[in-house]
PDB file of C-alpha atoms in Angstrom:
ATOM      1  CA  MET A 593     -63.073  -7.951  51.133  1.00 41.00           C
ATOM      2  CA  VAL A 594     -64.704  -9.047  48.084  1.00 40.00           C
ATOM      3  CA  LYS A 595     -62.528  -7.803  44.766  1.00 40.00           C
ATOM      4  CA  LYS A 596     -65.056  -6.311  42.300  1.00 40.00           C
ATOM      5  CA  ASN A 597     -63.583  -6.371  39.283  1.00 42.00           C
ATOM      6  CA  LYS A 598     -64.066  -2.750  36.917  1.00 42.00           C
ATOM      7  CA  LEU A 599     -65.565  -3.732  33.482  1.00 41.00           C
ATOM      8  CA  THR A 600     -63.717  -2.664  30.087  1.00 42.00           C
ATOM      9  CA  PRO A 601     -64.561  -0.477  27.539  1.00 40.00           C
ATOM     10  CA  SER A 602     -66.170  -3.263  25.546  1.00 41.00           C
ATOM     11  CA  GLN A 603     -67.193  -4.803  28.406  1.00 39.00           C
ATOM     12  CA  SER A 604     -69.140  -1.607  29.418  1.00 42.00           C
ATOM     13  CA  VAL A 605     -71.231  -1.209  25.246  1.00 40.00           C
ATOM     14  CA  SER A 606     -71.393  -5.277  24.935  1.00 43.00           C
ATOM     15  CA  LEU A 607     -73.701  -4.490  28.894  1.00 38.00           C
ATOM     16  CA  ALA A 608     -75.583  -2.005  27.379  1.00 41.00           C
ATOM     17  CA  ARG A 609     -76.210  -3.175  24.201  1.00 44.00           C
ATOM     18  CA  GLY A 610     -77.638  -5.788  26.264  1.00 44.00           C
ATOM     19  CA  LEU A 611     -80.131  -3.765  28.344  1.00 41.00           C
ATOM     20  CA  LEU A 612     -81.322  -2.041  25.491  1.00 39.00           C
ATOM     21  CA  LYS A 613     -82.266  -4.721  23.670  1.00 39.00           C
ATOM     22  CA  THR A 614     -83.499  -5.975  26.452  1.00 37.00           C
ATOM     23  CA  VAL A 615     -85.773  -2.482  26.305  1.00 39.00           C
ATOM     24  CA  ILE A 616     -86.965  -2.531  23.517  1.00 38.00           C
ATOM     25  CA  LEU A 617     -87.885  -6.294  23.337  1.00 35.00           C
ATOM     26  CA  PHE A 618     -90.051  -5.603  26.450  1.00 39.00           C
ATOM     27  CA  ALA A 619     -91.487  -3.487  24.979  1.00 42.00           C
ATOM     28  CA  ALA A 620     -92.023  -4.587  22.123  1.00 39.00           C
ATOM     29  CA  PHE A 621     -93.630  -7.642  24.001  1.00 38.00           C
ATOM     30  CA  PHE A 622     -96.073  -4.900  26.233  1.00 39.00           C
ATOM     31  CA  ILE A 623     -97.996  -3.706  22.696  1.00 40.00           C
ATOM     32  CA  CYS A 624     -98.488  -6.462  21.314  1.00 39.00           C
ATOM     33  CA  SER A 625    -100.149  -7.870  23.857  1.00 41.00           C
ATOM     34  CA  CYS A 626    -101.750  -3.785  23.639  1.00 45.00           C
ATOM     35  CA  ASN A 627    -102.416  -4.130  20.521  1.00 46.00           C
ATOM     36  CA  ASP A 628    -104.102  -8.123  21.533  1.00 46.00           C
ATOM     37  CA  ASP A 629    -107.028  -6.179  22.713  1.00 50.00           C
ATOM     38  CA  VAL A 630    -108.473  -4.084  20.012  1.00 50.00           C
ATOM     39  CA  VAL A 631    -111.438  -6.502  18.186  1.00 54.00           C
ATOM     40  CA  GLU A 632    -111.264  -5.850  14.770  1.00 61.00           C
ATOM     41  CA  PRO A 633    -115.231  -5.679  13.698  1.00 69.00           C
ATOM     42  CA  ALA A 634    -116.352  -9.145  12.413  1.00 81.00           C
ATOM     43  CA  THR A 635    -117.045  -9.436   8.589  1.00 87.00           C
ATOM     44  CA  ASP A 636    -120.402  -9.965   8.612  1.00 91.00           C
ATOM     45  CA  ARG A 637    -121.419  -9.437   5.403  1.00 96.00           C
ATOM     46  CA  LEU A 638    -118.726  -9.282   2.838  1.00 97.00           C
ATOM     47  CA  PHE A 639    -119.214  -8.300  -1.314  1.00 97.00           C
ATOM     48  CA  THR A 640    -116.250  -9.050  -3.857  1.00 97.00           C
ATOM     49  CA  ILE A 641    -116.166  -8.080  -7.051  1.00 97.00           C
ATOM     50  CA  GLN A 642    -113.705  -8.230  -9.876  1.00 97.00           C
ATOM     51  CA  LEU A 643    -113.730  -5.892 -13.010  1.00 94.00           C
ATOM     52  CA  GLY A 644    -110.817  -6.826 -15.836  1.00 90.00           C
ATOM     53  CA  ASP A 645    -107.465  -6.349 -13.482  1.00 91.00           C
ATOM     54  CA  LYS A 646    -109.465  -4.871 -10.623  1.00 94.00           C
ATOM     55  CA  ASN A 647    -110.566  -6.327  -7.754  1.00 96.00           C
ATOM     56  CA  TYR A 648    -112.985  -4.950  -4.932  1.00 96.00           C
ATOM     57  CA  LYS A 649    -114.016  -5.895  -1.610  1.00 96.00           C
ATOM     58  CA  GLY A 650    -117.091  -4.888   0.459  1.00 95.00           C
ATOM     59  CA  VAL A 651    -117.931  -5.354   4.158  1.00 95.00           C
ATOM     60  CA  ASN A 652    -120.685  -4.994   6.314  1.00 92.00           C
ATOM     61  CA  LYS A 653    -122.361  -1.536   5.888  1.00 91.00           C
ATOM     62  CA  SER A 654    -121.650  -1.585   2.841  1.00 93.00           C
ATOM     63  CA  VAL A 655    -123.506  -4.312   1.834  1.00 97.00           C
ATOM     64  CA  ALA A 656    -127.225  -4.275   1.194  1.00 96.00           C
ATOM     65  CA  ALA A 657    -128.372  -7.762   1.925  1.00 96.00           C
ATOM     66  CA  SER A 658    -132.491  -8.673   2.653  1.00 96.00           C
ATOM     67  CA  GLU A 659    -135.045 -12.191   2.229  1.00 94.00           C
ATOM     68  CA  ASP A 660    -138.032 -11.426   1.561  1.00 91.00           C
ATOM     69  CA  CYS A 661    -140.385 -13.339  -0.155  1.00 90.00           C
ATOM     70  CA  GLU A 662    -138.771 -16.147  -1.279  1.00 88.00           C
ATOM     71  CA  ARG A 663    -136.297 -14.377  -2.643  1.00 94.00           C
ATOM     72  CA  LEU A 664    -132.864 -12.544  -1.677  1.00 96.00           C
ATOM     73  CA  SER A 665    -131.514  -9.142  -2.316  1.00 96.00           C
ATOM     74  CA  ILE A 666    -127.471  -8.832  -2.391  1.00 97.00           C
ATOM     75  CA  ALA A 667    -126.282  -5.329  -3.707  1.00 97.00           C
ATOM     76  CA  TYR A 668    -123.295  -3.520  -3.174  1.00 97.00           C
ATOM     77  CA  SER A 669    -121.975   0.299  -4.311  1.00 96.00           C
ATOM     78  CA  TYR A 670    -118.501   1.160  -4.527  1.00 96.00           C
ATOM     79  CA  ASP A 671    -117.875   5.243  -5.069  1.00 94.00           C
ATOM     80  CA  LYS A 672    -114.387   6.876  -4.806  1.00 92.00           C
ATOM     81  CA  PRO A 673    -111.360   7.605  -7.268  1.00 90.00           C
ATOM     82  CA  ASP A 674    -110.993   5.114  -9.079  1.00 87.00           C
ATOM     83  CA  GLY A 675    -114.986   3.691  -9.327  1.00 88.00           C
ATOM     84  CA  HIS A 676    -118.157   4.265  -8.687  1.00 94.00           C
ATOM     85  CA  PHE A 677    -120.423   1.129  -9.364  1.00 95.00           C
ATOM     86  CA  ALA A 678    -123.618  -0.490  -7.794  1.00 97.00           C
ATOM     87  CA  ILE A 679    -124.135  -4.462  -8.766  1.00 97.00           C
ATOM     88  CA  ASP A 680    -127.037  -6.471  -6.898  1.00 97.00           C
ATOM     89  CA  PHE A 681    -128.050  -9.725  -7.383  1.00 98.00           C
ATOM     90  CA  ASP A 682    -132.010 -11.245  -6.516  1.00 97.00           C
ATOM     91  CA  ILE A 683    -131.905 -14.651  -6.413  1.00 97.00           C
ATOM     92  CA  LEU A 684    -134.398 -17.470  -5.234  1.00 96.00           C
ATOM     93  CA  LYS A 685    -133.231 -19.534  -1.350  1.00 94.00           C
ATOM     94  CA  ASN A 686    -133.047 -22.278  -3.763  1.00 93.00           C
ATOM     95  CA  GLY A 687    -130.309 -20.228  -5.476  1.00 94.00           C
ATOM     96  CA  ALA A 688    -132.406 -20.245  -8.828  1.00 96.00           C
ATOM     97  CA  LEU A 689    -131.095 -16.763 -10.656  1.00 96.00           C
ATOM     98  CA  HIS A 690    -133.887 -14.198 -10.823  1.00 95.00           C
ATOM     99  CA  LYS A 691    -131.185 -11.234 -11.750  1.00 96.00           C
ATOM    100  CA  ALA A 692    -129.084  -9.489 -11.305  1.00 97.00           C
ATOM    101  CA  THR A 693    -127.774  -5.869 -12.703  1.00 97.00           C
ATOM    102  CA  PHE A 694    -124.376  -3.601 -13.014  1.00 97.00           C
ATOM    103  CA  VAL A 695    -124.187   0.277 -12.942  1.00 96.00           C
ATOM    104  CA  ASP A 696    -121.187   1.130 -13.985  1.00 95.00           C
ATOM    105  CA  TYR A 697    -121.837   5.585 -13.549  1.00 93.00           C
ATOM    106  CA  THR A 698    -118.234   6.097 -14.722  1.00 90.00           C
ATOM    107  CA  LEU A 699    -119.462   5.836 -18.344  1.00 86.00           C
ATOM    108  CA  ARG A 700    -121.714   8.790 -20.293  1.00 76.00           C
ATOM    109  CA  GLY A 701    -123.852   8.616 -22.371  1.00 70.00           C
ATOM    110  CA  GLY A 702    -126.643   6.915 -21.000  1.00 70.00           C
ATOM    111  CA  ASN A 703    -125.852   3.359 -21.220  1.00 80.00           C
ATOM    112  CA  ASN A 704    -124.190   2.612 -18.304  1.00 92.00           C
ATOM    113  CA  ARG A 705    -126.328  -0.396 -17.075  1.00 94.00           C
ATOM    114  CA  PHE A 706    -126.101  -4.308 -17.549  1.00 96.00           C
ATOM    115  CA  GLU A 707    -127.762  -6.699 -16.747  1.00 96.00           C
ATOM    116  CA  THR A 708    -128.760 -11.129 -16.939  1.00 97.00           C
ATOM    117  CA  ALA A 709    -129.697 -12.353 -19.989  1.00 95.00           C
ATOM    118  CA  ASP A 710    -133.831 -11.383 -20.327  1.00 93.00           C
ATOM    119  CA  PHE A 711    -134.785 -14.965 -20.486  1.00 94.00           C
ATOM    120  CA  ASN A 712    -131.899 -17.432 -20.269  1.00 94.00           C
ATOM    121  CA  PRO A 713    -129.143 -15.619 -16.906  1.00 96.00           C
ATOM    122  CA  VAL A 714    -127.805 -18.124 -16.591  1.00 96.00           C
ATOM    123  CA  ALA A 715    -126.053 -19.390 -19.526  1.00 96.00           C
ATOM    124  CA  LEU A 716    -124.171 -16.554 -19.369  1.00 97.00           C
ATOM    125  CA  MET A 717    -123.960 -15.607 -15.114  1.00 97.00           C
ATOM    126  CA  LYS A 718    -122.828 -18.736 -12.656  1.00 97.00           C
ATOM    127  CA  ILE A 719    -124.041 -19.066  -9.328  1.00 97.00           C
ATOM    128  CA  THR A 720    -121.982 -21.666  -7.856  1.00 97.00           C
ATOM    129  CA  ASN A 721    -121.532 -23.624  -4.610  1.00 98.00           C
ATOM    130  CA  PHE A 722    -124.811 -21.772  -3.420  1.00 98.00           C
ATOM    131  CA  LYS A 723    -126.377 -21.997   0.622  1.00 97.00           C
ATOM    132  CA  TYR A 724    -128.690 -20.086   2.439  1.00 97.00           C
ATOM    133  CA  ASP A 725    -129.354 -21.318   6.172  1.00 95.00           C
ATOM    134  CA  GLU A 726    -132.933 -19.536   6.946  1.00 92.00           C
ATOM    135  CA  ALA A 727    -132.533 -20.311  10.899  1.00 94.00           C
ATOM    136  CA  THR A 728    -129.200 -18.515  11.120  1.00 95.00           C
ATOM    137  CA  ASN A 729    -129.635 -16.041   7.782  1.00 94.00           C
ATOM    138  CA  TYR A 730    -126.502 -16.860   6.639  1.00 97.00           C
ATOM    139  CA  VAL A 731    -126.117 -17.240   2.519  1.00 97.00           C
ATOM    140  CA  HIS A 732    -122.706 -17.422   0.763  1.00 98.00           C
ATOM    141  CA  PHE A 733    -122.274 -18.478  -2.915  1.00 98.00           C
ATOM    142  CA  GLU A 734    -119.586 -17.307  -6.311  1.00 98.00           C
ATOM    143  CA  TYR A 735    -120.993 -15.997  -9.425  1.00 98.00           C
ATOM    144  CA  SER A 736    -118.912 -15.824 -12.993  1.00 98.00           C
ATOM    145  CA  GLY A 737    -120.381 -14.772 -16.152  1.00 98.00           C
ATOM    146  CA  GLU A 738    -121.239 -12.337 -17.945  1.00 98.00           C
ATOM    147  CA  LEU A 739    -123.747  -9.380 -18.201  1.00 97.00           C
ATOM    148  CA  ILE A 740    -125.037  -7.540 -20.899  1.00 95.00           C
ATOM    149  CA  MET A 741    -125.660  -4.077 -21.989  1.00 93.00           C
ATOM    150  CA  VAL A 742    -129.068  -3.610 -21.607  1.00 90.00           C
ATOM    151  CA  ARG A 743    -131.024  -1.444 -24.365  1.00 79.00           C
ATOM    152  CA  GLY A 744    -134.655   0.200 -24.381  1.00 69.00           C
ATOM    153  CA  ASP A 745    -135.015   0.043 -28.022  1.00 69.00           C
ATOM    154  CA  PHE A 746    -137.207  -2.085 -29.892  1.00 64.00           C
ATOM    155  CA  TYR A 747    -135.542  -1.532 -33.112  1.00 64.00           C
ATOM    156  CA  ASP A 748    -132.046  -2.550 -30.774  1.00 69.00           C
ATOM    157  CA  THR A 749    -133.675  -5.629 -30.074  1.00 73.00           C
ATOM    158  CA  ASP A 750    -131.481  -8.055 -32.115  1.00 80.00           C
ATOM    159  CA  LYS A 751    -128.188  -5.937 -31.937  1.00 81.00           C
ATOM    160  CA  ILE A 752    -125.406  -7.470 -30.378  1.00 86.00           C
ATOM    161  CA  SER A 753    -124.557  -5.879 -27.324  1.00 89.00           C
ATOM    162  CA  PRO A 754    -121.110  -4.848 -25.470  1.00 92.00           C
ATOM    163  CA  ARG A 755    -121.242  -7.337 -22.504  1.00 95.00           C
ATOM    164  CA  ILE A 756    -118.863  -7.022 -19.123  1.00 96.00           C
ATOM    165  CA  HIS A 757    -116.989  -9.874 -17.231  1.00 97.00           C
ATOM    166  CA  ILE A 758    -117.622 -10.108 -13.233  1.00 97.00           C
ATOM    167  CA  GLN A 759    -116.340 -12.350 -10.747  1.00 97.00           C
ATOM    168  CA  GLY A 760    -116.327 -12.810  -6.874  1.00 98.00           C
ATOM    169  CA  VAL A 761    -118.194 -13.906  -3.668  1.00 98.00           C
ATOM    170  CA  VAL A 762    -120.516 -13.055  -1.528  1.00 98.00           C
ATOM    171  CA  THR A 763    -120.964 -13.910   2.104  1.00 97.00           C
ATOM    172  CA  ILE A 764    -123.829 -13.293   4.628  1.00 97.00           C
ATOM    173  CA  THR A 765    -124.101 -13.931   8.050  1.00 96.00           C
ATOM    174  CA  ASP A 766    -126.446 -11.993   8.690  1.00 94.00           C
ATOM    175  CA  LEU A 767    -129.314 -11.267   6.145  1.00 94.00           C
ATOM    176  CA  THR A 768    -132.275  -8.770   7.195  1.00 94.00           C
ATOM    177  CA  ASP A 769    -135.452 -10.238   6.894  1.00 90.00           C
ATOM    178  CA  TYR A 770    -139.004  -9.054   6.383  1.00 91.00           C
ATOM    179  CA  GLU A 771    -142.482 -10.348   5.970  1.00 89.00           C
ATOM    180  CA  CYS A 772    -143.982 -11.672   3.275  1.00 90.00           C
ATOM    181  CA  LYS A 773    -146.692  -9.450   1.875  1.00 90.00           C
ATOM    182  CA  THR A 774    -147.419 -11.041  -1.140  1.00 91.00           C
ATOM    183  CA  PHE A 775    -147.584 -13.779  -3.087  1.00 93.00           C
ATOM    184  CA  ILE A 776    -145.047 -14.793  -5.512  1.00 93.00           C
ATOM    185  CA  PRO A 777    -146.758 -18.074  -8.084  1.00 95.00           C
ATOM    186  CA  THR A 778    -144.402 -21.122  -9.099  1.00 95.00           C
ATOM    187  CA  ALA A 779    -143.820 -24.202 -11.112  1.00 97.00           C
ATOM    188  CA  GLN A 780    -140.535 -26.457 -10.598  1.00 96.00           C
ATOM    189  CA  PHE A 781    -139.523 -29.844 -11.489  1.00 97.00           C
ATOM    190  CA  LYS A 782    -136.682 -31.599 -11.677  1.00 95.00           C
ATOM    191  CA  THR A 783    -136.287 -34.659 -13.893  1.00 95.00           C
ATOM    192  CA  PRO A 784    -132.677 -36.654 -14.802  1.00 92.00           C
ATOM    193  CA  ASN A 785    -132.059 -34.275 -17.757  1.00 92.00           C
ATOM    194  CA  LEU A 786    -133.630 -30.829 -17.464  1.00 95.00           C
ATOM    195  CA  THR A 787    -134.385 -28.377 -14.605  1.00 96.00           C
ATOM    196  CA  PHE A 788    -137.287 -26.072 -14.403  1.00 97.00           C
ATOM    197  CA  ILE A 789    -137.145 -23.358 -11.497  1.00 95.00           C
ATOM    198  CA  GLY A 790    -139.602 -20.556 -12.195  1.00 94.00           C
ATOM    199  CA  THR A 791    -137.811 -17.382 -11.308  1.00 94.00           C
ATOM    200  CA  ARG A 792    -140.413 -15.299 -13.066  1.00 93.00           C
ATOM    201  CA  ALA A 793    -144.456 -15.807 -13.533  1.00 94.00           C
ATOM    202  CA  ASN A 794    -146.804 -13.501 -14.701  1.00 93.00           C
ATOM    203  CA  ALA A 795    -150.289 -14.254 -15.240  1.00 95.00           C
ATOM    204  CA  THR A 796    -152.670 -12.254 -18.460  1.00 95.00           C
ATOM    205  CA  HIS A 797    -156.322 -12.681 -18.804  1.00 96.00           C
ATOM    206  CA  ASP A 798    -158.404 -11.455 -22.438  1.00 95.00           C
ATOM    207  CA  PRO A 799    -161.792 -11.484 -22.804  1.00 94.00           C
ATOM    208  CA  SER A 800    -161.487 -11.186 -26.780  1.00 94.00           C
ATOM    209  CA  LEU A 801    -159.991 -14.509 -26.356  1.00 92.00           C
ATOM    210  CA  LEU A 802    -162.474 -17.523 -27.581  1.00 89.00           C
ATOM    211  CA  ARG A 803    -159.619 -20.141 -26.209  1.00 92.00           C
ATOM    212  CA  ASN A 804    -157.842 -19.768 -23.351  1.00 95.00           C
ATOM    213  CA  PRO A 805    -158.405 -16.149 -21.904  1.00 97.00           C
ATOM    214  CA  TYR A 806    -156.427 -17.010 -19.014  1.00 97.00           C
ATOM    215  CA  GLN A 807    -152.702 -18.298 -19.314  1.00 97.00           C
ATOM    216  CA  TYR A 808    -150.130 -18.769 -16.942  1.00 97.00           C
ATOM    217  CA  LEU A 809    -147.117 -17.797 -17.305  1.00 97.00           C
ATOM    218  CA  PHE A 810    -143.274 -19.305 -15.575  1.00 97.00           C
ATOM    219  CA  TYR A 811    -140.098 -18.471 -17.187  1.00 97.00           C
ATOM    220  CA  SER A 812    -137.080 -20.499 -16.109  1.00 97.00           C
ATOM    221  CA  ASP A 813    -133.583 -19.781 -15.311  1.00 96.00           C
ATOM    222  CA  ASN A 814    -132.235 -21.286 -18.009  1.00 96.00           C
ATOM    223  CA  GLY A 815    -134.537 -20.667 -21.249  1.00 97.00           C
ATOM    224  CA  PHE A 816    -137.667 -22.897 -20.624  1.00 98.00           C
ATOM    225  CA  ARG A 817    -141.377 -21.320 -20.320  1.00 97.00           C
ATOM    226  CA  THR A 818    -144.381 -22.934 -19.102  1.00 98.00           C
ATOM    227  CA  ILE A 819    -147.812 -21.866 -20.078  1.00 98.00           C
ATOM    228  CA  PHE A 820    -151.220 -22.862 -18.804  1.00 98.00           C
ATOM    229  CA  LYS A 821    -152.994 -22.932 -20.605  1.00 97.00           C
ATOM    230  CA  SER A 822    -156.953 -22.464 -19.855  1.00 97.00           C
ATOM    231  CA  LYS A 823    -161.015 -21.294 -20.612  1.00 96.00           C
ATOM    232  CA  VAL A 824    -161.511 -20.335 -16.882  1.00 96.00           C
ATOM    233  CA  ASP A 825    -159.992 -18.896 -13.641  1.00 97.00           C
ATOM    234  CA  LEU A 826    -157.902 -21.828 -12.477  1.00 97.00           C
ATOM    235  CA  TRP A 827    -159.198 -20.305  -8.935  1.00 97.00           C
ATOM    236  CA  ASN A 828    -162.417 -21.755  -9.921  1.00 96.00           C
ATOM    237  CA  LEU A 829    -162.064 -24.787 -10.864  1.00 96.00           C
ATOM    238  CA  GLU A 830    -162.901 -27.785  -8.419  1.00 96.00           C
ATOM    239  CA  LYS A 831    -160.227 -30.076  -6.996  1.00 97.00           C
ATOM    240  CA  ASP A 832    -159.559 -32.870  -9.507  1.00 97.00           C
ATOM    241  CA  THR A 833    -157.178 -33.566 -11.961  1.00 98.00           C
ATOM    242  CA  TYR A 834    -157.498 -32.615 -16.017  1.00 97.00           C
ATOM    243  CA  ASN A 835    -156.050 -34.715 -18.989  1.00 98.00           C
ATOM    244  CA  PHE A 836    -154.656 -32.645 -22.349  1.00 98.00           C
ATOM    245  CA  ASP A 837    -153.284 -34.587 -25.020  1.00 96.00           C
ATOM    246  CA  GLN A 838    -151.191 -33.212 -28.210  1.00 96.00           C
ATOM    247  CA  ASN A 839    -154.620 -32.181 -29.960  1.00 95.00           C
ATOM    248  CA  SER A 840    -156.677 -30.181 -27.319  1.00 96.00           C
ATOM    249  CA  ILE A 841    -157.275 -26.359 -28.202  1.00 94.00           C
ATOM    250  CA  GLU A 842    -157.982 -25.428 -25.028  1.00 93.00           C
ATOM    251  CA  ASN A 843    -157.446 -25.893 -20.793  1.00 96.00           C
ATOM    252  CA  ARG A 844    -153.366 -27.626 -21.475  1.00 97.00           C
ATOM    253  CA  ILE A 845    -150.140 -27.065 -20.381  1.00 98.00           C
ATOM    254  CA  ASP A 846    -147.351 -25.746 -23.280  1.00 98.00           C
ATOM    255  CA  PHE A 847    -143.605 -26.319 -23.282  1.00 98.00           C
ATOM    256  CA  GLU A 848    -141.288 -24.037 -25.699  1.00 98.00           C
ATOM    257  CA  GLN A 849    -137.843 -23.774 -25.039  1.00 98.00           C
ATOM    258  CA  TYR A 850    -135.966 -19.757 -25.652  1.00 97.00           C
ATOM    259  CA  ILE A 851    -134.028 -19.493 -28.577  1.00 96.00           C
ATOM    260  CA  GLY A 852    -133.383 -16.229 -29.564  1.00 93.00           C
ATOM    261  CA  ILE A 853    -130.123 -14.524 -29.030  1.00 92.00           C
ATOM    262  CA  PHE A 854    -128.997 -13.803 -25.711  1.00 93.00           C
ATOM    263  CA  ARG A 855    -129.857  -9.726 -24.548  1.00 91.00           C
ATOM    264  CA  ALA A 856    -131.471  -7.294 -22.113  1.00 91.00           C
ATOM    265  CA  THR A 857    -134.090  -5.037 -22.106  1.00 86.00           C
ATOM    266  CA  GLN A 858    -136.145  -3.867 -19.827  1.00 74.00           C
ATOM    267  CA  LEU A 859    -138.901  -5.077 -21.836  1.00 74.00           C
ATOM    268  CA  LEU A 860    -139.231  -8.306 -22.085  1.00 78.00           C
ATOM    269  CA  TRP A 861    -140.604  -8.433 -25.146  1.00 81.00           C
ATOM    270  CA  ILE A 862    -142.136 -11.935 -26.110  1.00 86.00           C
ATOM    271  CA  ARG A 863    -141.529 -12.364 -29.938  1.00 88.00           C
ATOM    272  CA  GLU A 864    -143.429 -15.621 -30.587  1.00 90.00           C
ATOM    273  CA  VAL A 865    -140.283 -15.947 -33.645  1.00 93.00           C
ATOM    274  CA  ASP A 866    -137.455 -16.184 -30.304  1.00 94.00           C
ATOM    275  CA  TRP A 867    -139.362 -19.408 -28.613  1.00 97.00           C
ATOM    276  CA  LYS A 868    -139.388 -23.221 -29.433  1.00 97.00           C
ATOM    277  CA  LYS A 869    -142.949 -25.045 -29.294  1.00 97.00           C
ATOM    278  CA  TYR A 870    -142.525 -28.513 -28.564  1.00 98.00           C
ATOM    279  CA  GLN A 871    -145.659 -30.737 -28.208  1.00 98.00           C
ATOM    280  CA  THR A 872    -147.099 -31.930 -25.067  1.00 98.00           C
ATOM    281  CA  SER A 873    -149.710 -34.235 -23.761  1.00 98.00           C
ATOM    282  CA  GLY A 874    -150.512 -34.591 -19.880  1.00 98.00           C
ATOM    283  CA  SER A 875    -152.789 -32.758 -16.980  1.00 98.00           C
ATOM    284  CA  TYR A 876    -152.828 -31.280 -14.355  1.00 98.00           C
ATOM    285  CA  THR A 877    -154.620 -31.389 -10.926  1.00 98.00           C
ATOM    286  CA  ILE A 878    -155.543 -28.640  -8.722  1.00 98.00           C
ATOM    287  CA  LEU A 879    -154.905 -29.835  -4.705  1.00 98.00           C
ATOM    288  CA  ASP A 880    -155.935 -26.665  -2.811  1.00 97.00           C
ATOM    289  CA  HIS A 881    -157.398 -23.393  -2.748  1.00 97.00           C
ATOM    290  CA  GLN A 882    -156.449 -20.573   0.420  1.00 96.00           C
ATOM    291  CA  THR A 883    -156.173 -16.928   0.733  1.00 96.00           C
ATOM    292  CA  ILE A 884    -152.760 -15.721   1.100  1.00 95.00           C
ATOM    293  CA  ASN A 885    -151.689 -12.047   1.958  1.00 92.00           C
ATOM    294  CA  GLY A 886    -154.788 -11.660   0.673  1.00 92.00           C
ATOM    295  CA  GLN A 887    -153.835 -13.026  -2.637  1.00 94.00           C
ATOM    296  CA  LYS A 888    -156.776 -15.923  -3.972  1.00 96.00           C
ATOM    297  CA  VAL A 889    -153.496 -19.409  -5.171  1.00 97.00           C
ATOM    298  CA  THR A 890    -154.351 -22.182  -6.281  1.00 98.00           C
ATOM    299  CA  LYS A 891    -151.592 -25.095  -6.003  1.00 98.00           C
ATOM    300  CA  GLY A 892    -151.699 -28.361  -7.718  1.00 98.00           C
ATOM    301  CA  GLU A 893    -149.224 -30.944  -9.749  1.00 98.00           C
ATOM    302  CA  PHE A 894    -148.573 -31.421 -12.690  1.00 98.00           C
ATOM    303  CA  ASN A 895    -147.987 -34.344 -14.844  1.00 98.00           C
ATOM    304  CA  LEU A 896    -145.683 -33.439 -18.275  1.00 98.00           C
ATOM    305  CA  GLN A 897    -144.598 -35.292 -21.515  1.00 98.00           C
ATOM    306  CA  VAL A 898    -142.337 -33.185 -23.941  1.00 98.00           C
ATOM    307  CA  TYR A 899    -141.971 -33.919 -27.703  1.00 98.00           C
ATOM    308  CA  ASP A 900    -139.652 -32.729 -30.012  1.00 97.00           C
ATOM    309  CA  ASN A 901    -141.628 -33.705 -33.407  1.00 95.00           C
ATOM    310  CA  GLY A 902    -142.853 -36.989 -32.022  1.00 94.00           C
ATOM    311  CA  ILE A 903    -139.998 -37.746 -30.100  1.00 97.00           C
ATOM    312  CA  LEU A 904    -140.314 -38.355 -26.111  1.00 97.00           C
ATOM    313  CA  ILE A 905    -138.293 -35.406 -24.632  1.00 97.00           C
ATOM    314  CA  HIS A 906    -138.698 -35.208 -21.186  1.00 97.00           C
ATOM    315  CA  ASN A 907    -141.357 -36.835 -18.963  1.00 97.00           C
ATOM    316  CA  ILE A 908    -142.473 -34.177 -16.558  1.00 97.00           C
ATOM    317  CA  THR A 909    -144.136 -36.069 -13.238  1.00 97.00           C
ATOM    318  CA  GLN A 910    -145.824 -34.749  -9.994  1.00 96.00           C
ATOM    319  CA  ALA A 911    -143.879 -30.745 -10.744  1.00 97.00           C
ATOM    320  CA  LYS A 912    -145.495 -28.355  -8.605  1.00 97.00           C
ATOM    321  CA  PHE A 913    -147.202 -24.903  -9.679  1.00 98.00           C
ATOM    322  CA  ALA A 914    -149.276 -22.323  -7.545  1.00 97.00           C
ATOM    323  CA  VAL A 915    -150.800 -20.252  -9.112  1.00 97.00           C
ATOM    324  CA  VAL A 916    -152.685 -16.331  -8.667  1.00 96.00           C
ATOM    325  CA  GLY A 917    -156.014 -15.725  -9.614  1.00 94.00           C
ATOM    326  CA  PHE A 918    -157.893 -13.154 -11.391  1.00 93.00           C
ATOM    327  CA  LYS A 919    -159.942 -10.218  -9.670  1.00 79.00           C
TER     328      LYS A 919
END
């Protein structure tokens, strides 16, 4: 005969509590196990921005990111009760900053657009830790600096404009790749004390000019510009090397530095007073003529010695350039 011990009231309570605790732990484990099956969507696109004391974060569909003709365009739009703005960056594949734009839709009166400086954007806005992998459509960079309120009136050009400070991080793992259907001219070189990356280019043909009616201009992201001045369209030059010195008037390359105030306009107004002109000598070599996407493209190299009041300050060798010919 087995003797059965009766539980005291206190023992019964302890046993009940133990059973309840076991049930709760098991239920918690079951819930956690179920949650492990819920997979959060991967963050393919991340765009963070700090404005004053507020931080914003955009992911995936709220971020647009594409590559087209050597340029990366990445944008983020935010529209909630606590704010309404849009921001986008236009960056070259090598990390050079072409332009950044911020539009604050909460501001009234039309003055709600802020951009990087017209001719020296990286002086106020820094792009750091830039990484781009064309094979995997991956891009990452960090940014920090100031944007300037855009002015559209010629008479406001010399006025100091309000600025805003922004900073953040961009990481994209699924950059949309578009087929390039045009050709973007470029000029670039690097010396021990100067890097020139042409992020903006334009060309002019003025038949009224007796000398150098053809001009090809390249603007770098750090405030310099290189100007090819030619008597004929470069497309019509033979593959050869052409020399010039400081006294040459025709068929030469000029080098200038922007010294005006920081301003942001939609005019890109060029005033000679805003640019410091250096003395130059050197040569340029026409290497190839190609037709790319229906455009006449001339590629080549140039060597340039840059002087400031007779003192050599830059010795540029084997710099690359590519221009589009005129029709």
